Short mmCIF file of C-alpha atoms in Angstrom, two decimals:
data_model
loop_
_atom_site.label_atom_id
_atom_site.label_comp_id
_atom_site.label_asym_id
_atom_site.label_seq_id
_atom_site.Cartn_x
_atom_site.Cartn_y
_atom_site.Cartn_z
CA MET A 220 -0.04 0.12 0.65
CA SER A 221 1.04 3.39 -1.00
CA GLU A 222 1.44 6.38 1.86
CA PRO A 223 -1.76 7.99 2.02
CA SER A 224 -0.97 11.32 1.01
CA PRO A 225 -2.27 14.58 4.67
CA ARG A 226 -5.31 14.84 2.27
CA GLN A 227 -6.56 11.08 2.87
CA ARG A 228 -5.22 11.10 6.49
CA GLN A 229 -7.54 13.76 7.11
CA LEU A 230 -10.20 12.52 5.54
CA VAL A 231 -9.19 8.49 7.42
CA LEU A 232 -9.61 10.63 10.80
CA ALA A 233 -12.94 12.37 9.68
CA VAL A 234 -14.54 9.27 9.02
CA CYS A 235 -13.40 7.43 11.92
CA CYS A 236 -14.23 10.43 14.52
CA SER A 237 -17.72 10.51 12.41
CA ALA A 238 -18.07 6.44 13.50
CA LEU A 239 -17.14 7.90 17.11
CA PHE A 240 -19.66 10.24 17.20
CA LEU A 241 -22.18 8.02 16.20
CA VAL A 242 -22.02 5.05 18.86
CA SER A 243 -21.15 7.93 22.12
CA LEU A 244 -24.22 10.38 20.83
CA ASP A 245 -26.10 7.55 20.25
CA ASN A 246 -25.95 6.22 24.19
CA THR A 247 -25.64 9.76 25.88
CA ALA A 248 -28.85 10.84 24.41
CA LEU A 249 -30.58 8.11 24.94
CA ASN A 250 -30.18 8.44 28.41
CA THR A 251 -32.05 11.33 29.07
CA ALA A 252 -34.49 9.81 26.73
CA LEU A 253 -34.98 6.84 29.10
CA PRO A 254 -37.93 8.13 31.29
CA ALA A 255 -40.31 9.25 27.77
CA ILE A 256 -39.93 5.31 26.12
CA GLN A 257 -40.77 4.56 29.84
CA ARG A 258 -44.16 6.63 29.30
CA ASP A 259 -44.76 5.20 25.77
CA PHE A 260 -44.13 1.98 26.55
CA ASP A 261 -45.63 0.99 30.10
CA ALA A 262 -41.68 0.07 30.15
CA SER A 263 -40.66 -0.85 33.86
CA THR A 264 -37.05 0.00 35.25
CA ALA A 265 -35.65 -3.47 34.21
CA GLY A 266 -36.90 -2.87 30.60
CA LEU A 267 -35.11 0.38 30.80
CA GLN A 268 -32.60 -1.82 32.09
CA TRP A 269 -32.60 -3.55 28.28
CA THR A 270 -33.11 -1.26 26.67
CA VAL A 271 -29.20 0.06 27.74
CA ASP A 272 -27.85 -3.14 28.74
CA ALA A 273 -29.00 -4.90 25.26
CA TYR A 274 -26.57 -2.59 23.65
CA LEU A 275 -23.75 -2.86 26.04
CA VAL A 276 -23.94 -7.34 25.97
CA VAL A 277 -23.84 -7.26 23.07
CA LEU A 278 -21.24 -4.86 21.92
CA SER A 279 -18.54 -5.44 24.99
CA ALA A 280 -19.26 -9.52 23.62
CA LEU A 281 -18.77 -8.85 20.43
CA LEU A 282 -15.56 -6.10 20.45
CA LEU A 283 -12.14 -8.64 20.62
CA LEU A 284 -14.05 -10.73 17.57
CA ALA A 285 -14.80 -7.71 15.68
CA GLY A 286 -11.26 -6.72 15.94
CA SER A 287 -9.27 -9.64 14.37
CA THR A 288 -11.44 -10.33 11.97
CA GLY A 289 -10.47 -7.05 10.53
CA ASP A 290 -7.43 -7.47 10.59
CA ARG A 291 -8.03 -10.39 9.29
CA ILE A 292 -10.54 -10.18 6.29
CA GLY A 293 -9.37 -6.06 5.95
CA ARG A 294 -10.68 -3.33 8.26
CA ARG A 295 -12.31 -1.18 5.50
CA ARG A 296 -14.25 -3.95 5.14
CA VAL A 297 -15.98 -4.73 8.17
CA PHE A 298 -15.76 -0.43 9.21
CA ARG A 299 -18.11 -0.09 6.28
CA ALA A 300 -20.32 -3.68 7.21
CA GLY A 301 -19.89 -1.57 10.58
CA LEU A 302 -21.34 0.90 9.53
CA ALA A 303 -23.91 -0.01 7.45
CA LEU A 304 -25.31 -2.44 9.97
CA PHE A 305 -25.18 0.10 12.60
CA THR A 306 -27.19 2.96 10.26
CA THR A 307 -30.13 0.67 9.34
CA ALA A 308 -30.70 -1.05 12.60
CA SER A 309 -31.15 3.10 14.53
CA LEU A 310 -33.75 3.56 11.50
CA LEU A 311 -35.41 -0.03 12.74
CA CYS A 312 -34.63 1.74 16.00
CA SER A 313 -36.56 4.75 15.53
CA LEU A 314 -40.00 2.26 13.94
CA ALA A 315 -39.65 0.05 17.33
CA PRO A 316 -43.28 0.13 17.88
CA GLY A 317 -43.44 -2.20 20.84
CA LEU A 318 -40.39 -2.42 24.21
CA GLY A 319 -39.05 -6.15 22.95
CA TRP A 320 -38.72 -4.69 19.59
CA LEU A 321 -36.84 -1.57 20.74
CA VAL A 322 -34.39 -3.54 22.42
CA ALA A 323 -33.70 -6.59 19.73
CA PHE A 324 -33.27 -3.22 17.04
CA ARG A 325 -30.58 -2.36 20.11
CA ALA A 326 -28.67 -5.58 20.13
CA LEU A 327 -28.34 -4.74 16.28
CA GLN A 328 -26.75 -1.31 16.82
CA ALA A 329 -24.13 -3.44 19.07
CA VAL A 330 -23.23 -5.94 16.00
CA GLY A 331 -22.60 -3.15 14.31
CA GLY A 332 -20.93 -0.57 16.72
CA CYS A 333 -18.31 -3.64 17.60
CA MET A 334 -17.49 -3.02 14.06
CA LEU A 335 -16.50 0.59 14.34
CA THR A 336 -14.31 1.55 17.44
CA PRO A 337 -12.14 -0.96 17.66
CA VAL A 338 -11.10 -1.37 13.79
CA ALA A 339 -10.81 2.42 13.26
CA MET A 340 -8.67 2.44 16.12
CA ALA A 341 -6.63 0.68 13.63
CA LEU A 342 -7.61 2.32 10.63
CA ILE A 343 -5.72 5.66 12.57
CA THR A 344 -2.51 3.70 13.57
CA ASN A 345 -1.90 1.75 10.28
CA VAL A 346 -3.21 5.62 8.24
CA PHE A 347 -0.51 7.97 10.78
CA THR A 348 2.16 5.84 11.13
CA ASP A 349 4.39 9.17 12.82
CA ARG A 350 4.52 8.90 16.34
CA ARG A 351 3.61 12.97 16.68
CA GLU A 352 1.07 13.02 13.78
CA ARG A 353 -0.22 9.79 15.38
CA ALA A 354 -0.66 11.31 18.96
CA ARG A 355 -2.24 14.47 17.03
CA ALA A 356 -4.96 12.07 16.12
CA ILE A 357 -5.69 10.18 18.55
CA GLY A 358 -5.75 13.21 21.13
CA VAL A 359 -8.86 14.50 18.27
CA TRP A 360 -10.66 11.27 18.39
CA SER A 361 -10.14 10.93 21.93
CA ALA A 362 -12.12 14.89 22.38
CA VAL A 363 -14.70 13.90 19.67
CA GLN A 364 -15.05 11.24 22.96
CA GLY A 365 -15.42 14.39 25.38
CA ILE A 366 -18.19 16.27 23.17
CA THR A 367 -20.12 14.03 22.59
CA MET A 368 -20.87 13.80 27.04
CA ALA A 369 -21.01 17.55 26.82
CA VAL A 370 -23.80 17.80 24.36
CA GLY A 371 -25.54 14.16 24.26
CA PRO A 372 -27.97 14.83 27.25
CA LEU A 373 -29.07 18.50 26.08
CA LEU A 374 -29.02 17.33 22.45
CA GLY A 375 -31.54 14.46 23.26
CA GLY A 376 -33.77 16.31 25.57
CA LEU A 377 -34.17 18.69 22.75
CA LEU A 378 -35.19 16.41 20.69
CA VAL A 379 -37.25 14.17 23.17
CA ASP A 380 -39.51 17.54 24.47
CA THR A 381 -39.76 18.67 20.45
CA VAL A 382 -39.52 15.97 17.94
CA GLY A 383 -39.77 13.00 20.40
CA TRP A 384 -36.92 10.21 21.00
CA ARG A 385 -37.40 8.57 18.26
CA TRP A 386 -35.04 11.55 16.47
CA ILE A 387 -32.49 10.77 18.63
CA PHE A 388 -31.95 7.56 16.26
CA LEU A 389 -32.95 8.82 13.10
CA ILE A 390 -29.67 11.62 12.98
CA ASN A 391 -27.75 9.49 12.76
CA LEU A 392 -29.07 8.54 9.19
CA PRO A 393 -27.52 11.34 7.84
CA ILE A 394 -24.46 11.44 10.11
CA GLY A 395 -23.60 7.43 9.41
CA LEU A 396 -24.74 7.92 4.99
CA LEU A 397 -22.22 9.96 4.94
CA ALA A 398 -19.48 8.85 7.06
CA LEU A 399 -20.47 5.21 4.77
CA ALA A 400 -19.92 7.77 0.98
CA LEU A 401 -16.77 8.83 2.38
CA THR A 402 -15.09 5.34 3.36
CA GLY A 403 -14.39 4.37 -0.46
CA GLN A 404 -11.33 7.22 0.44
CA VAL A 405 -10.20 4.38 3.81
CA PRO A 406 -7.13 2.95 2.73
CA GLU A 407 -8.06 -0.91 2.84
CA SER A 408 -5.46 -3.04 5.31
CA ARG A 409 -5.05 -6.48 7.39
CA ALA A 410 -2.34 -7.37 10.34
CA PRO A 411 0.12 -9.85 8.78
CA HIS A 412 -0.60 -12.32 10.96
CA PRO A 413 -4.15 -12.11 12.34
CA ARG A 414 -5.04 -14.26 15.12
CA PRO A 415 -7.15 -17.09 14.62
CA LEU A 416 -10.65 -17.46 15.17
CA ASP A 417 -11.37 -18.49 18.70
CA ALA A 418 -14.63 -20.33 18.49
CA LEU A 419 -15.21 -21.41 22.08
CA GLY A 420 -14.13 -18.47 23.70
CA GLN A 421 -15.72 -15.57 21.82
CA LEU A 422 -19.04 -18.26 23.06
CA LEU A 423 -18.10 -18.44 26.38
CA ILE A 424 -18.16 -14.86 26.34
CA VAL A 425 -21.06 -14.40 24.76
CA VAL A 426 -23.30 -17.33 27.27
CA LEU A 427 -21.34 -15.41 30.76
CA LEU A 428 -22.22 -11.63 29.72
CA ALA A 429 -25.63 -12.71 29.34
CA THR A 430 -26.83 -15.00 31.73
CA SER A 431 -24.89 -12.67 34.44
CA VAL A 432 -26.81 -9.33 33.58
CA TYR A 433 -30.17 -11.04 32.89
CA ALA A 434 -30.27 -12.54 36.18
CA ILE A 435 -28.49 -8.90 37.62
CA ILE A 436 -31.85 -7.13 35.77
CA GLN A 437 -34.89 -10.05 36.40
CA GLY A 438 -33.75 -10.71 39.92
CA PRO A 439 -36.23 -7.36 41.52
CA ALA A 440 -38.54 -8.26 39.15
CA THR A 441 -39.29 -11.79 38.37
CA GLY A 442 -37.83 -12.99 42.71
CA TRP A 443 -34.14 -14.38 42.80
CA THR A 444 -34.40 -17.83 43.78
CA SER A 445 -37.11 -17.69 40.39
CA PRO A 446 -36.41 -20.67 37.38
CA GLN A 447 -34.78 -18.65 34.54
CA VAL A 448 -32.61 -16.26 37.23
CA LEU A 449 -31.40 -19.43 38.98
CA ALA A 450 -30.42 -20.88 35.60
CA CYS A 451 -28.81 -18.05 34.33
CA ALA A 452 -27.29 -17.59 37.44
CA VAL A 453 -25.75 -21.19 37.79
CA THR A 454 -24.36 -20.85 33.65
CA ALA A 455 -22.84 -17.67 34.03
CA ALA A 456 -21.32 -19.61 37.62
CA VAL A 457 -19.67 -21.99 35.04
CA ALA A 458 -18.77 -20.24 32.25
CA LEU A 459 -16.54 -17.98 33.68
CA PRO A 460 -14.01 -21.48 34.98
CA ALA A 461 -14.73 -22.91 31.28
CA LEU A 462 -13.66 -19.62 29.49
CA ILE A 463 -10.69 -19.36 31.88
CA ILE A 464 -9.44 -22.96 31.00
CA THR A 465 -9.94 -22.48 27.55
CA GLU A 466 -8.30 -19.54 26.70
CA LEU A 467 -5.73 -20.83 28.81
CA ALA A 468 -5.05 -24.01 26.26
CA GLN A 469 -4.74 -21.73 23.15
CA ARG A 470 -2.30 -21.14 21.47
CA GLU A 471 -3.44 -17.68 21.39
CA PRO A 472 -6.46 -17.00 22.80
CA LEU A 473 -9.11 -14.09 22.14
CA ILE A 474 -8.46 -13.29 25.76
CA GLU A 475 -4.89 -12.75 26.98
CA LEU A 476 -4.90 -14.10 30.41
CA ARG A 477 -0.85 -13.65 30.83
CA PHE A 478 -1.67 -10.14 30.67
CA PHE A 479 -2.90 -10.02 33.65
CA ARG A 480 0.16 -11.68 35.20
CA ARG A 481 1.03 -7.82 35.63
CA PRO A 482 -0.15 -6.36 38.71
CA PRO A 483 -0.50 -2.78 36.74
CA PHE A 484 -2.26 -4.20 33.53
CA THR A 485 -4.84 -6.42 36.20
CA ALA A 486 -5.50 -3.43 38.24
CA ALA A 487 -6.00 -1.40 34.62
CA ALA A 488 -8.44 -3.58 33.70
CA LEU A 489 -10.46 -4.05 36.75
CA SER A 490 -10.58 0.34 37.66
CA ALA A 491 -11.60 0.27 33.98
CA VAL A 492 -14.33 -1.89 34.50
CA CYS A 493 -15.22 0.31 37.96
CA ALA A 494 -15.47 3.71 36.17
CA PHE A 495 -17.09 2.72 33.62
CA ALA A 496 -19.98 1.14 36.31
CA ALA A 497 -19.84 3.65 38.05
CA LEU A 498 -20.31 6.18 34.74
CA SER A 499 -23.79 4.46 33.24
CA GLY A 500 -24.71 3.80 36.91
CA PHE A 501 -24.83 7.18 37.06
CA LEU A 502 -26.00 8.35 33.87
CA PHE A 503 -29.02 6.12 34.41
CA LEU A 504 -29.75 6.94 38.05
CA THR A 505 -29.97 10.82 37.27
CA ALA A 506 -32.06 10.39 34.86
CA LEU A 507 -34.48 8.60 36.14
CA ASP A 508 -34.16 11.38 39.08
CA LEU A 509 -33.70 14.00 37.35
CA GLN A 510 -37.03 13.75 34.91
CA ASP A 511 -39.84 10.73 36.59
CA ALA A 512 -38.82 11.84 40.27
CA ARG A 513 -38.31 15.53 39.73
CA GLY A 514 -40.24 15.99 37.24
CA LEU A 515 -37.84 17.95 34.94
CA HIS A 516 -38.16 18.44 31.44
CA ALA A 517 -36.04 16.28 29.19
CA TRP A 518 -34.19 19.98 28.42
CA GLN A 519 -33.38 20.94 32.02
CA ALA A 520 -32.16 17.26 32.63
CA GLY A 521 -29.60 17.32 30.55
CA LEU A 522 -28.57 21.27 30.98
CA TYR A 523 -28.44 19.94 34.73
CA LEU A 524 -25.51 17.32 33.60
CA LEU A 525 -23.44 20.30 32.05
CA PRO A 526 -21.55 20.68 35.02
CA MET A 527 -20.73 16.97 34.43
CA ALA A 528 -20.06 17.19 31.11
CA THR A 529 -18.04 20.32 31.34
CA MET A 530 -15.78 18.40 33.16
CA THR A 531 -15.77 15.25 30.78
CA ILE A 532 -13.68 17.69 28.38
CA ALA A 533 -11.79 19.86 30.72
CA CYS A 534 -10.00 17.15 32.41
CA PRO A 535 -8.67 14.38 30.14
CA PRO A 536 -5.78 17.13 28.58
CA LEU A 537 -4.78 17.31 32.18
CA ALA A 538 -5.06 14.08 32.54
CA GLY A 539 -2.81 13.17 30.19
CA HIS A 540 -0.39 15.92 30.94
CA LEU A 541 -0.45 14.59 34.59
CA THR A 542 0.09 11.10 33.13
CA ALA A 543 3.28 12.02 31.24
CA THR A 544 5.21 14.13 34.00
CA ARG A 545 3.44 12.63 36.93
CA GLY A 546 3.22 8.60 35.99
CA PRO A 547 -1.07 6.92 36.00
CA HIS A 548 -0.55 7.31 39.88
CA LEU A 549 -1.54 10.53 40.11
CA PRO A 550 -4.51 10.59 38.48
CA LEU A 551 -5.87 7.77 39.43
CA VAL A 552 -6.45 8.15 42.91
CA LEU A 553 -8.01 11.97 42.08
CA SER A 554 -9.97 10.15 39.86
CA GLY A 555 -11.38 7.37 42.45
CA THR A 556 -11.45 10.60 45.13
CA ALA A 557 -13.78 12.71 43.63
CA THR A 558 -15.48 9.56 42.12
CA THR A 559 -15.95 9.03 45.93
CA LEU A 560 -16.95 12.34 47.02
CA ALA A 561 -19.49 11.95 44.83
CA GLY A 562 -21.24 9.88 45.98
CA LEU A 563 -20.97 10.71 49.25
CA LEU A 564 -22.66 14.11 48.47
CA ALA A 565 -25.03 12.60 47.41
CA LEU A 566 -25.50 10.31 50.49
CA LEU A 567 -25.71 13.68 52.71
CA GLY A 568 -28.68 14.83 51.07
CA ALA A 569 -27.47 16.61 48.33
CA GLN A 570 -30.61 15.79 46.35
CA GLN A 571 -33.12 17.98 47.79
CA HIS A 572 -30.06 20.86 47.32
CA THR A 573 -29.51 22.73 44.40
CA PRO A 574 -26.20 23.77 44.73
CA LEU A 575 -24.64 21.25 46.08
CA LEU A 576 -26.51 18.18 43.61
CA LEU A 577 -24.69 20.65 40.37
CA ALA A 578 -21.75 20.15 42.67
CA CYS A 579 -22.04 16.22 42.95
CA TYR A 580 -22.40 16.03 39.16
CA LEU A 581 -19.25 18.05 38.89
CA LEU A 582 -17.21 16.19 40.97
CA PHE A 583 -17.94 12.70 39.22
CA GLY A 584 -17.64 15.12 35.73
CA ILE A 585 -13.73 14.98 36.97
CA GLY A 586 -13.86 12.15 38.67
CA PHE A 587 -14.61 10.18 35.09
CA GLY A 588 -12.74 12.85 32.91
CA LEU A 589 -9.18 12.23 35.32
CA VAL A 590 -9.76 8.45 34.98
CA ASN A 591 -8.97 7.38 31.03
CA ALA A 592 -5.40 8.00 30.15
CA PRO A 593 -4.05 7.04 32.75
CA ILE A 594 -5.46 3.30 32.73
CA THR A 595 -4.61 3.30 28.82
CA HIS A 596 -1.30 4.30 29.87
CA THR A 597 -1.59 1.64 32.58
CA ALA A 598 -2.79 -0.97 30.52
CA VAL A 599 -0.12 -0.87 27.63
CA SER A 600 3.04 0.72 28.66
CA GLY A 601 6.08 -1.90 29.50
CA MET A 602 4.38 -3.70 27.10
CA PRO A 603 5.88 -4.82 23.65
CA ARG A 604 4.81 -2.84 20.74
CA ALA A 605 3.79 -5.86 19.24
CA GLN A 606 0.95 -7.37 21.87
CA ALA A 607 -0.17 -2.77 22.59
CA GLY A 608 -3.13 -3.45 20.76
CA VAL A 609 -4.13 -6.08 22.47
CA ALA A 610 -3.79 -5.21 25.46
CA SER A 611 -5.78 -1.97 24.96
CA ALA A 612 -8.31 -3.71 23.18
CA ILE A 613 -9.04 -5.46 26.57
CA THR A 614 -9.36 -2.25 28.33
CA THR A 615 -11.18 -1.37 25.54
CA THR A 616 -13.33 -4.41 26.27
CA SER A 617 -13.71 -4.36 30.24
CA ARG A 618 -14.59 -0.61 29.10
CA GLN A 619 -18.09 -2.36 27.84
CA ILE A 620 -18.61 -4.97 30.44
CA GLY A 621 -18.54 -2.37 33.15
CA SER A 622 -21.33 -0.39 30.92
CA ALA A 623 -23.43 -3.20 31.25
CA LEU A 624 -22.95 -4.37 34.57
CA GLY A 625 -23.87 -0.56 36.18
CA VAL A 626 -27.07 -0.33 34.43
CA ALA A 627 -28.44 -3.59 35.45
CA VAL A 628 -26.55 -3.40 39.33
CA THR A 629 -27.46 -0.08 40.10
CA GLY A 630 -31.38 -0.72 38.08
CA ALA A 631 -31.19 -3.49 40.22
CA THR A 632 -31.60 -1.17 43.26
CA LEU A 633 -33.99 0.31 42.39
CA PRO A 634 -38.38 0.00 42.57
CA VAL A 635 -39.07 -1.46 39.57
CA THR A 636 -41.86 0.99 38.80
CA GLY A 637 -43.27 3.97 40.21
CA TYR A 638 -41.53 6.98 42.72
CA THR A 639 -41.40 10.39 43.97
CA ALA A 640 -38.62 12.62 44.60
CA THR A 641 -38.99 11.82 48.41
CA THR A 642 -38.85 7.86 47.57
CA PHE A 643 -36.43 8.07 44.96
CA ASP A 644 -34.24 10.07 47.20
CA HIS A 645 -33.95 6.65 49.89
CA ALA A 646 -34.69 3.63 47.10
CA SER A 647 -30.75 5.32 45.55
CA ARG A 648 -29.04 5.17 48.26
CA PRO A 649 -27.62 1.76 47.37
CA ALA A 650 -26.76 3.05 44.05
CA TRP A 651 -24.79 5.41 46.24
CA TRP A 652 -23.15 3.47 47.39
CA ILE A 653 -22.02 1.23 44.98
CA ILE A 654 -21.04 4.24 43.32
CA THR A 655 -18.65 5.52 46.71
CA GLY A 656 -17.26 2.19 46.27
CA CYS A 657 -16.41 2.15 42.51
CA GLY A 658 -14.65 5.43 43.40
CA LEU A 659 -13.06 3.77 46.27
CA THR A 660 -11.88 1.09 44.21
CA ILE A 661 -9.99 2.82 41.95
CA ALA A 662 -8.02 4.37 44.59
CA ALA A 663 -6.78 1.57 46.23
CA LEU A 664 -6.06 -0.19 43.30
CA ALA A 665 -4.19 3.02 41.80
CA THR A 666 -1.94 2.86 45.51
CA LEU A 667 -1.84 -0.70 45.25
CA THR A 668 0.52 -1.19 42.32
CA ARG A 669 2.02 2.15 42.45
CA HIS A 670 5.16 0.08 43.34
CA HIS A 671 4.73 -2.29 40.37
CA THR A 672 4.54 0.35 37.28
CA HIS A 673 8.45 0.06 36.85
CA ARG A 674 9.18 -3.47 38.02
CA ASN A 675 7.57 -5.61 36.55
CA THR A 676 8.75 -7.55 32.70
CA PRO A 677 6.44 -7.72 30.30
CA PRO A 678 4.45 -10.63 28.99
CA SER A 679 6.51 -13.50 26.53
CA THR A 680 5.26 -12.18 22.80
CA ALA A 681 5.62 -16.02 21.89
CA PRO A 682 2.60 -17.81 21.70
CA ARG A 683 1.88 -19.91 23.96
CA LYS A 684 1.87 -23.84 23.33
CA THR A 685 0.05 -26.33 24.32
CA SER A 686 0.41 -29.45 25.27
CA ARG A 687 -0.23 -31.47 21.59
CA HIS A 688 2.08 -28.30 20.39
CA ARG A 689 4.92 -29.76 22.78
CA ARG A 690 3.90 -33.16 21.67
CA GLN A 691 4.15 -31.72 18.02
CA THR A 692 7.51 -30.32 18.68
CA SER A 693 9.24 -33.29 20.38
CA ARG A 694 8.22 -35.58 17.84
CA ALA A 695 9.88 -34.30 14.62
CA SER A 696 12.99 -33.43 16.69
CA VAL A 697 13.27 -37.75 17.81
#
């Protein structure tokens, strides 16, 4: 492949950022629309959880597969298929006649979405070969995500209050079609040595995530001892060790469990789960609190969230600077502390006083805004260059798993349906304790692994030798 021109590189960046804008805006704006969807479809809290988690479970289960498929058959091809599917599914979501259909179309949306984010990052890395240009391109990519965090709730609120919640999906159509038309200018690329398909590992990931989230969401609605909830809980309990055994037996597994031998990597993955569980739980909680419990309009709820959204734009550059100059420990501790303080402020009755409530949202925005750069740095630092992409993909998957679990767990603590401002303040206390615990965990993990960051040796880059491979090698040598 010839070296892309500067114009072509910028076009690739624009197309990839458009895809990220689509996925991120859809998720942040949808939270603002949840109360309207609840009213239109007479949905329970569990139904709203599935509206969000149907997307997140499918996305987190298929991210690694989509990335490796792009490496194998062509990244542009997979990216275009993802754009087409995501745009089509967005149209179907806007036409959904009932909650069940909306949940199904959201899952279809996720199949397209999982082809966009990891493949887009691979396209950017492949096109921007100069280290400084690549850093600037990734900076633009990160800024787009921050912008969607800021405008998503407000834009979603305006759409809900003016033309209806279905337009949250309809606005994806022009952006998706334009990006799809421009992908013809994106150069095709493949990995020189793509990983083989790990079908059993992929199946076990899907089973583990789906059954775990189902049990958590449906437990309060149907009863924790109901046959379907118990069956899903047992299936998840069996799938987890089966997945570990399967991945350890593979020469080139879908999930590199060897990476978790490094305490900093394990801490980064767990911090990603905690940070995004707190974020998704926070957005789910505040949407119901501000609109259903307090009776605010959707656009007013978006305005309330502006302090949080503003900090998610302002803090990432500071986090990057602190990580580069002081290491990841300080921004992670600050992130965990700010998230913890936000949770404690809510527990102390911030919901009853608007200035304290806005301070709570501001602190949460600071906590989330500081967490991404040090997590990514910790995950890939010390890794050989050939393994950095795999390590980054695992932490990206950890983020999505955290998002799915956050909605499931915080929603499970809320009433099944019907609440006022007073009853919601009381009912939401367990959810705020969960968010507080996530912040404490992030700070604790950063402190516990502080002295491991520079001492750990990276894992071997050679494929693992299974027992069969060792026997074959032994016979060949004889």
